[in-house]
Each structure stands twice: as structure tokens, then as C-alpha cells.
Short mmCIF file of C-alpha atoms and ligand atoms in Angstrom, two decimals:
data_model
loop_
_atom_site.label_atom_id
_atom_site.label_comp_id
_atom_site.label_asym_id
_atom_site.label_seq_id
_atom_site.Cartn_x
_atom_site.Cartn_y
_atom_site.Cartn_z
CA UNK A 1 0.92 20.58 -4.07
CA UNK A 2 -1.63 17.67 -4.05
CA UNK A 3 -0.64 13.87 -4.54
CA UNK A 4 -3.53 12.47 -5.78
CA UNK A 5 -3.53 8.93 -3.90
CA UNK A 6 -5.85 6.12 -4.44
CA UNK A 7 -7.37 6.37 -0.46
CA UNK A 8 -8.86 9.36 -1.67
CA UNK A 9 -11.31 7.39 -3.39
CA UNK A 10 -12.35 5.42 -0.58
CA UNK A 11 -12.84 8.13 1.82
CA UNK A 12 -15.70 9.14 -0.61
CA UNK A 13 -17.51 6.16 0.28
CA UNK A 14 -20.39 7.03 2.52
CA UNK A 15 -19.76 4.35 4.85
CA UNK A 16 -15.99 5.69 5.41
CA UNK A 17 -18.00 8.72 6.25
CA UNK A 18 -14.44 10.91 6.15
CA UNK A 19 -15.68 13.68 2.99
CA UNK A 20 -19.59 14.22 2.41
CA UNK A 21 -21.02 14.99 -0.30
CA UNK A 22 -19.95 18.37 -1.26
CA UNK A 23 -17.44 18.79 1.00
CA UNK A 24 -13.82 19.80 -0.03
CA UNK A 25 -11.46 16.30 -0.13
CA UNK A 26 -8.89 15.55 1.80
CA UNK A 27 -5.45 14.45 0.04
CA UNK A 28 -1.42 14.36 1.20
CA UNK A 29 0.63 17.36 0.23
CA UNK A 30 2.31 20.59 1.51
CA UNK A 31 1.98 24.50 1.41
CA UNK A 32 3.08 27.11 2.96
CA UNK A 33 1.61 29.23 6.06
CA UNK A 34 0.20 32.15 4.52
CA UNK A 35 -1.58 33.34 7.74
CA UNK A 36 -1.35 31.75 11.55
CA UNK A 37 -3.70 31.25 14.25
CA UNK A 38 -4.09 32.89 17.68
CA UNK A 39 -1.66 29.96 18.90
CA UNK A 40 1.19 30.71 16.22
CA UNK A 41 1.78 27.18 15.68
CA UNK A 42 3.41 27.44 12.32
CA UNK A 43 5.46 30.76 11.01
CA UNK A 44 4.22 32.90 8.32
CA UNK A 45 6.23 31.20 5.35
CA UNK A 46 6.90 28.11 7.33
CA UNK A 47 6.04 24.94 5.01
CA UNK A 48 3.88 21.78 6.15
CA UNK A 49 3.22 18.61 4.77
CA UNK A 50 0.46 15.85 5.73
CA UNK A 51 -2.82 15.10 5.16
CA UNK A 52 -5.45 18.56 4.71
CA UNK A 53 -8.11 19.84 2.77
CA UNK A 54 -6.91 19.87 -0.91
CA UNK A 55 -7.74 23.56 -1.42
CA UNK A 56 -5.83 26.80 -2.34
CA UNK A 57 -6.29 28.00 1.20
CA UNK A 58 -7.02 25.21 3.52
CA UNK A 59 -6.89 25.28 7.67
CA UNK A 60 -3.42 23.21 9.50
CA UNK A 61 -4.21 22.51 12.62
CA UNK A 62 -1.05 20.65 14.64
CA UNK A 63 -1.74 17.16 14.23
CA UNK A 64 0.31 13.97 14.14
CA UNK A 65 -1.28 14.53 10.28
CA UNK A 66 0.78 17.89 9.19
CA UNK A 67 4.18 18.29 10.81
CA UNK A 68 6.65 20.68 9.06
CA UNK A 69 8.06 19.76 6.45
CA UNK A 70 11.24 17.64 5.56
CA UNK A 71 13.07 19.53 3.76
CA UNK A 72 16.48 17.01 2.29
CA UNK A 73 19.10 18.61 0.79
CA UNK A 74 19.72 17.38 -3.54
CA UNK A 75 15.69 16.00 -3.17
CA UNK A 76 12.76 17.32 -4.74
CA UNK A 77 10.22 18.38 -2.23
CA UNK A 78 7.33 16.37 -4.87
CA UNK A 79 9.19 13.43 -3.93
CA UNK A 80 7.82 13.81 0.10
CA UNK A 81 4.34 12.84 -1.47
CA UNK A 82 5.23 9.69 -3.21
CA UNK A 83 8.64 7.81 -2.90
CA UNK A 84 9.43 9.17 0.28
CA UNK A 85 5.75 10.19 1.59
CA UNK A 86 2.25 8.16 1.48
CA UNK A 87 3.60 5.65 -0.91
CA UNK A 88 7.40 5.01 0.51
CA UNK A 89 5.93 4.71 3.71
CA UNK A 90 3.52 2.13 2.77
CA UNK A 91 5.73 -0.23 1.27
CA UNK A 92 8.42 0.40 4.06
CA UNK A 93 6.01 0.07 7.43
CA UNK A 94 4.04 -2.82 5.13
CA UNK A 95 7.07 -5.39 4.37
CA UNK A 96 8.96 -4.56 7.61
CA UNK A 97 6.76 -3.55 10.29
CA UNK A 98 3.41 -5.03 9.64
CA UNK A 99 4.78 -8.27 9.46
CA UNK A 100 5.44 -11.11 12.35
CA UNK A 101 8.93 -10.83 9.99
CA UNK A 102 9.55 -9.09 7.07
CA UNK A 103 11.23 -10.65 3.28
CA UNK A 104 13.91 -13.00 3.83
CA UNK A 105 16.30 -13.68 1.68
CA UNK A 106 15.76 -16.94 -0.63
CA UNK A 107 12.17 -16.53 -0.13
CA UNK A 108 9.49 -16.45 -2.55
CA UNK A 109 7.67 -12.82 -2.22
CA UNK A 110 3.98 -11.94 -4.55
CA UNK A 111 2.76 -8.53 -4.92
CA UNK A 112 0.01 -8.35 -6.24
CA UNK A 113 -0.88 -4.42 -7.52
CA UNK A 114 2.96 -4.77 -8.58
CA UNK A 115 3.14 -1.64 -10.94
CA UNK A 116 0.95 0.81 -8.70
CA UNK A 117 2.71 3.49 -6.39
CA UNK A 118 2.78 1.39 -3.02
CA UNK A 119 3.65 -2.22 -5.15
CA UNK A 120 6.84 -1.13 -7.05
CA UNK A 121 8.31 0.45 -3.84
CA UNK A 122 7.56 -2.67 -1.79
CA UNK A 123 8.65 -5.35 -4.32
CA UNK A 124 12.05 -3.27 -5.07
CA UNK A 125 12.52 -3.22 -1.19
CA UNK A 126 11.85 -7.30 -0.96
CA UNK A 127 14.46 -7.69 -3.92
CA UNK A 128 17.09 -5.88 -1.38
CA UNK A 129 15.90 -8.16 0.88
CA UNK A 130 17.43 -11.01 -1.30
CA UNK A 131 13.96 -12.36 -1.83
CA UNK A 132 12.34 -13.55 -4.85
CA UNK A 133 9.91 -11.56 -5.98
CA UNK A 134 6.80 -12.41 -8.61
CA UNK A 135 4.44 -9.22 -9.00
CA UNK A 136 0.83 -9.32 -10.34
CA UNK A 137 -0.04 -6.86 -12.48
CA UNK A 138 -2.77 -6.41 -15.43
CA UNK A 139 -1.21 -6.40 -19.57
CA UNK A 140 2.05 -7.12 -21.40
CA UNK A 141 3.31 -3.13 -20.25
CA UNK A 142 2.54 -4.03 -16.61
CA UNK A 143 4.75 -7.16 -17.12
CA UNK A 144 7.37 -5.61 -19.38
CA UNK A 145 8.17 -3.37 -17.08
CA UNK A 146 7.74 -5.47 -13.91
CA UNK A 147 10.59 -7.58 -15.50
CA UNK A 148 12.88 -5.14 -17.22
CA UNK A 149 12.82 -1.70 -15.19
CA UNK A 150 12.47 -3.13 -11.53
CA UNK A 151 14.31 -6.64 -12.34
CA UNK A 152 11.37 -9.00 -10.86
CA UNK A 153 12.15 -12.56 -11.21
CA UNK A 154 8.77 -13.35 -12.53
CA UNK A 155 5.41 -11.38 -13.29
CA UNK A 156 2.29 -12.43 -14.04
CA UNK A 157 -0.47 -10.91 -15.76
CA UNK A 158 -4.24 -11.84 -13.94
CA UNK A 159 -6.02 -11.14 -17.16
CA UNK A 160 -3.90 -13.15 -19.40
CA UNK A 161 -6.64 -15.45 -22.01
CA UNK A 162 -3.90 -17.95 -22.14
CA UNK A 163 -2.64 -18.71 -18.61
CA UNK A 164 -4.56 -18.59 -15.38
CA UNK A 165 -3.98 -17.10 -12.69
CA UNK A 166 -3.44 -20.29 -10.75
CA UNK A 167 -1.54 -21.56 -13.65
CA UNK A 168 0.98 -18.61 -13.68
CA UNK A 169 1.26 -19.09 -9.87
CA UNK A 170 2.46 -22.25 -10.14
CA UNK A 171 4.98 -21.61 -12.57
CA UNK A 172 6.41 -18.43 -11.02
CA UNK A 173 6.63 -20.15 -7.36
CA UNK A 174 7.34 -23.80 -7.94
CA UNK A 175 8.64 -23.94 -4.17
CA UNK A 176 5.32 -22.00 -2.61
CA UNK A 177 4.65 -18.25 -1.67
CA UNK A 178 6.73 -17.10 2.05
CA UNK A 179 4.84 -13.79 1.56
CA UNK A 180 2.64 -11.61 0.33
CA UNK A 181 1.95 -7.81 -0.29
CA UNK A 182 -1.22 -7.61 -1.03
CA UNK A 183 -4.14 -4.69 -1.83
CA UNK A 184 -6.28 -7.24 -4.35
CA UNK A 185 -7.67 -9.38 -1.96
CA UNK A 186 -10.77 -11.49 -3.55
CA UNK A 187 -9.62 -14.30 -6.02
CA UNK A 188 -6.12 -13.25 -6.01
CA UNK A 189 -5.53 -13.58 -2.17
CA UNK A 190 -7.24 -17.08 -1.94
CA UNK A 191 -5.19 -18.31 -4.92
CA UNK A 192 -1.83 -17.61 -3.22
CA UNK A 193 -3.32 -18.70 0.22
CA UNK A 194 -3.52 -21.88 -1.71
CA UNK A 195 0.16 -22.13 -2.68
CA UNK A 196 1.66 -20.48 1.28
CA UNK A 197 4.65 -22.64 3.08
CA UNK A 198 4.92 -23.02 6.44
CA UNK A 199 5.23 -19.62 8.38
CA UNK A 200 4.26 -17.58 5.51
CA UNK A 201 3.04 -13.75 6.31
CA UNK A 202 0.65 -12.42 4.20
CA UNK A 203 -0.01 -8.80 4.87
CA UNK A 204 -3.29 -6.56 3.61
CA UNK A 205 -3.19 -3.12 2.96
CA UNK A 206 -6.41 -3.00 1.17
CA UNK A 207 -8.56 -4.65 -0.92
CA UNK A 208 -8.80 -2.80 -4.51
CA UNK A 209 -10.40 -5.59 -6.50
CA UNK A 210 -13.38 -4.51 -4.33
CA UNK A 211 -13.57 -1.38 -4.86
CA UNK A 212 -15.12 -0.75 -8.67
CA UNK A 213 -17.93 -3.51 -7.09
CA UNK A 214 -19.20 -0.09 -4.81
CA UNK A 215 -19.47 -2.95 -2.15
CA UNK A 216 -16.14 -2.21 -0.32
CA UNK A 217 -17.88 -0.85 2.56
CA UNK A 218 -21.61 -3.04 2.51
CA UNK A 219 -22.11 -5.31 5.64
CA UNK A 220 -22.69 -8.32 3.06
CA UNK A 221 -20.56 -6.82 0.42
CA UNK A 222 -16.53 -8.33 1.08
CA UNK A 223 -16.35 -11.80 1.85
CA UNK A 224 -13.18 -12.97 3.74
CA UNK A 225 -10.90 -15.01 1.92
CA UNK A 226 -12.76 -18.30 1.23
CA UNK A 227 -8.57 -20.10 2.26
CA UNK A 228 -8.19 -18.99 5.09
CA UNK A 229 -7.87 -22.18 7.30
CA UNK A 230 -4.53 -22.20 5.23
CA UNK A 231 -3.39 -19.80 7.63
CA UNK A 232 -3.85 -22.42 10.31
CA UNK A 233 -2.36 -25.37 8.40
CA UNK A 234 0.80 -23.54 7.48
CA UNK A 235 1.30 -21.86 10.94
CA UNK A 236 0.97 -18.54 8.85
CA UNK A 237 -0.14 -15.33 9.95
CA UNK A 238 -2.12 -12.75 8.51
CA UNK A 239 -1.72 -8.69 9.05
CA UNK A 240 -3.20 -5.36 7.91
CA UNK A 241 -1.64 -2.13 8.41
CA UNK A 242 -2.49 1.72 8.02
CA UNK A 243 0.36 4.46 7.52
CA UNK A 244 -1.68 6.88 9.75
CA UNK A 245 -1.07 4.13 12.44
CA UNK A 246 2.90 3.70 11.30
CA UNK A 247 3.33 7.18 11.17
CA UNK A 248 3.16 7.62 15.00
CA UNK A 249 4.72 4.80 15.63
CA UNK A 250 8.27 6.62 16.44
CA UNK A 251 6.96 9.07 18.53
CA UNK A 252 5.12 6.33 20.75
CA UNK A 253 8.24 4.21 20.46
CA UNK A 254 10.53 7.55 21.90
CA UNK A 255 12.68 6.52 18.44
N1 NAP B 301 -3.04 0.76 4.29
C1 NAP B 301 -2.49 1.93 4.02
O1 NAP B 301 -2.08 2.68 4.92
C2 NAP B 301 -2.34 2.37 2.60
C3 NAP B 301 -1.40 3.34 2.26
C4 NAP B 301 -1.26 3.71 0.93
C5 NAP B 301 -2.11 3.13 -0.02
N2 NAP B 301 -3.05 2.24 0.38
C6 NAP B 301 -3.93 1.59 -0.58
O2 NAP B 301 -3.07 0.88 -1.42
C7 NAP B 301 -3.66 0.73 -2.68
C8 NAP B 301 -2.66 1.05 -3.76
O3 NAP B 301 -2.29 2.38 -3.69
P1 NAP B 301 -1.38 2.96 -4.85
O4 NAP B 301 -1.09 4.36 -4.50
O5 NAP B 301 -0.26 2.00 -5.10
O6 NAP B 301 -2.41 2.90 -6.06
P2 NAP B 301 -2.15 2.91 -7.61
O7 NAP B 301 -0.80 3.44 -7.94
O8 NAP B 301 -3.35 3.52 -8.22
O9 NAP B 301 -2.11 1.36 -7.98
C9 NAP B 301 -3.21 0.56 -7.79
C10 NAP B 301 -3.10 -0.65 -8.70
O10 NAP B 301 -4.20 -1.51 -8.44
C11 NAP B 301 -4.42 -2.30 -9.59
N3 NAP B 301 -5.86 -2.60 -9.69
C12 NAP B 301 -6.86 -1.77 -9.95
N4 NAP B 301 -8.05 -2.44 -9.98
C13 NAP B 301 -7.76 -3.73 -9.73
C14 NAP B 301 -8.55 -4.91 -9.65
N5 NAP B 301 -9.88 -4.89 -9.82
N6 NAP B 301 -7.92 -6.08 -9.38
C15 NAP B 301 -6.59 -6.12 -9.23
N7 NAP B 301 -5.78 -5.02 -9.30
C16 NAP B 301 -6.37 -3.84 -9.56
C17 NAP B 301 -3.93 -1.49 -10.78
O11 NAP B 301 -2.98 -2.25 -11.46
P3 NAP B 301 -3.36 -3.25 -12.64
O12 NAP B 301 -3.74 -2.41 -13.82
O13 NAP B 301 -2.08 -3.97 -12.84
O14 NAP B 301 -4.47 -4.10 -12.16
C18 NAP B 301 -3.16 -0.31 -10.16
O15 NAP B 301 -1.85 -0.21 -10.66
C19 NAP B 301 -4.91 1.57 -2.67
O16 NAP B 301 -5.98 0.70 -2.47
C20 NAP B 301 -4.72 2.49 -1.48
O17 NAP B 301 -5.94 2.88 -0.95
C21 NAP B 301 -3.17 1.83 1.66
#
């Protein structure tokens, strides 16, 4: 079984340079060892999860990237790919990890990508936190269900014809942004840079408003965030993470 995850995409991009043309993709999921190599790393019948070739038969080679799989007790192995695979693992290594310091509580948190499978994990992890937490999403739905299935305290909708987004900003964080979640970047990123406190964290996990421009990956084709010497005025930081990275991080930490 195949999760089909939005890096996918990207990795098609001939400046990632990860799938060529014609090639078979890469995605997360798990099988099962139908026939092992000359070094018998897996059993026969022995499952693995990670990242491989999404194919009916592909190759496992032992990798920090397929492991054996975790098999819980009362959870649905299709839930290793999403809540508690890629996406889980996002949000959890992204709000706590990435971070100089993750949510605190009483703080003002924005995510912006708020109703895709890495935002409403990490937003629903902030409100544990005892943050406040605004999410950005696109439409009424995106909003509706921002608000009344994951209990935000305010959402905001980017392509609203009423409000802008600087606008809704200001009215969902009249005390200033502590931190932000963000895989937008573009306009979105410099309007909350605008509105940081002191010792805010913002932390980047991608940058998806750039990818329908097919200039994610040009030289000339992202510009930084046009704010950034807000970083400097507000003694902020900024971060970026990868899971891959997060993903080894217990083994190299002997935890
Ligand atoms: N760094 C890492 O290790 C890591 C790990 C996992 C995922 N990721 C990245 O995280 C991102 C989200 O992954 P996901 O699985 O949550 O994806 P997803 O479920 O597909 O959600 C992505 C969301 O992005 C929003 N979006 C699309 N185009 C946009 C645009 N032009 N401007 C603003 N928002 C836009 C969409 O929401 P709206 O309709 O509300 O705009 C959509 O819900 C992807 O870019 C993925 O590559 C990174």
C-alpha cells in the first residue's frame, strides 16, 4: 500500500533529479517480502515500511528508509502512512524539534496549509500545547472545518474577495504571531513576518505556493521572503526541516 504524498510531486522536478522521466516513482508505504536477497535481510513474509519504488514488486534494500514495520496492536497498519507515518512525523519533528522552542502555551500559532495532511496534525498538536492557533486555508469548507472539527480559534481563508489576507491577520492575531508552521511561503510568509513578536520561530517545511509556478527549483525562480530583516528586529529565528533528516535522529541520538 502506497500513500500518495505531496513530495512525490516535487521529486518529479528535474532539478530534484530523484525520478527521471520514465522511471518508476518513489512513494511511502509497506509490503511484504515475497523473495530475499543473498544477505537475507528481511524474512520471506516479513513486512516493511518506508520509502521504495511504488510498484507491485519493488527492490528493499536495508536503509534508514525501510525498517520493518510497526506493527501496534487496535491500529490500522494504513494509519503508519499518514497520522502516524510521513504526515504525523512532520507535524511532530516540525513544531517540536525543528524549532529553537516549540508552541507555548498562550501563544499565538499560524498554519498556513491548515486543512492538508501535515497542517491539521501540527495545528491539533499546538492546540495541546495550550497555544492559540489561526490556520490558513483556501474556501468556506476549509474554514468550516478548521473551526468546527479541529476547534481552531480562528481561520482564515487567503482567497476571501472580502477580507485580505493582511486584514484577516490582523483580526485573528491582535497581539502578533509567536509562530509559524508554514509550507506557503511567498506572500503568505512575508505577511505574518510582518505581524512576528519578539522571539517568534517561524519554521519552513516547504514552499507549495511555488510549486504550480514550475519555478520551485529555477536559480531565479523563489525569491526569499522580501521581511526577512523582521527576523532580526524581533530576535526571531527561522528553521526548515526534512523528516528523512528527523527520522534518524534517534538512532544518532542512542534514544
Ligand atoms: N519537510 C518535510 O520533511 C515534509 C514532510 C511532509 C510533507 N512535506 C511537504 O509539506 C507539504 C504539505 O504536505 P501535505 O501532505 O500536508 O499536503 P496536502 O495534504 O496535499 O496539503 C497541501 C495543502 O496546500 C494548500 N495549497 C495548495 N496550493 C497552494 C497555494 N498555491 N498557496 C497556498 N496553499 C496551497 C492546499 O490547501 P488550500 O486548498 O487550503 O490552499 C492543500 O490542502 C507539501 O509541500 C509536502 O511536500 C514536507
Amino acid at each position: 500500500m502506497f500513500s500518495v504524498d505531496a513530495f512525490v510531486r516535487t521529486m518529479l522536478s528535474p532539478r530534484h533529479g530523484s525520478t527521471k522521466p520514465g522511471s518508476v516513482i518513489w512513494g511511502v508505504g509497506y509490503g511484504t517480502v515475497v523473495k530475499a536477497g543473498k544477505n537475507r535481510v528481511y524474512k520471506v513474509g516479513s513486512r516493511v515500511s518506508g520509502v521504495m519504488q511504488v510498484a507491485t514488486l519493488a527492490f528493499a534494500t536495508k536503509s534508514l528508509m525501510v525498517q520493518p514495520m510497526l506493527v501496534l496492536p487496535g491500529v490500522k497498519p494504513s494509519l503508519t502512512l499518514g497520522l502516524m507515518g510521513n504526515s504525523g512525523l512532520a507535524a511532530y519533528f516540525g513544531m517540536f524539534f525543528a524549532p529553537v522552542k516549540g508552541p507555548r502555551k498562550g501563544e499565538t500559532v499560524v498554519v498556513s496549509a491548515a486543512a492538508g495532511s501535515v497542517g491539521s496534525i501540527a495545528e491539533q498538536m499546538a492546540k495541546l500545547s495550550g497555544a492559540r492557533v489561526v490556520g490558513i486555508v483556501r474556501g468556506s469548507v476549509k474554514k468550516h472545518f478548521l473551526l468546527e472539527e479541529l476547534k481552531l480559534n480562528a481561520a482564515i481563508d487567503y482567497k476571501d474577495s472580502k477580507n485580505t489576507l493582511d486584514e484577516q491577520l490582523d483580526e485573528a492575531c491582535p497581539d502578533g504571531i509567536d509562530f509559524l508552521f508554514d509550507d506557503v511561503g511567498g506572500e503568505t510568509l512575508d505577511a505574518v513576518l510582518e505581524r512576528i513578536n519578539t522571539a517568534a520561530r517561524i519554521v519552513i517545511y516547504r514552499a507549495i505556493s511555488r510549486y504550480d509556478t514550475g519555478t520551485m527549483y529555477e536559480k531565479d525562480g523563489v525569491r526569499g521572503p522580501s521581511n526577512y530583516v523582521k527576523l532580526a528586529e524581533r530576535n526571531a529565528s527561522m528553521s526548515g526541516f526534512t523528516v528523512a533528516y528527523f527520522v534518524s535522529f534517534p538512532r544518532m541520538h542512542g534514544r
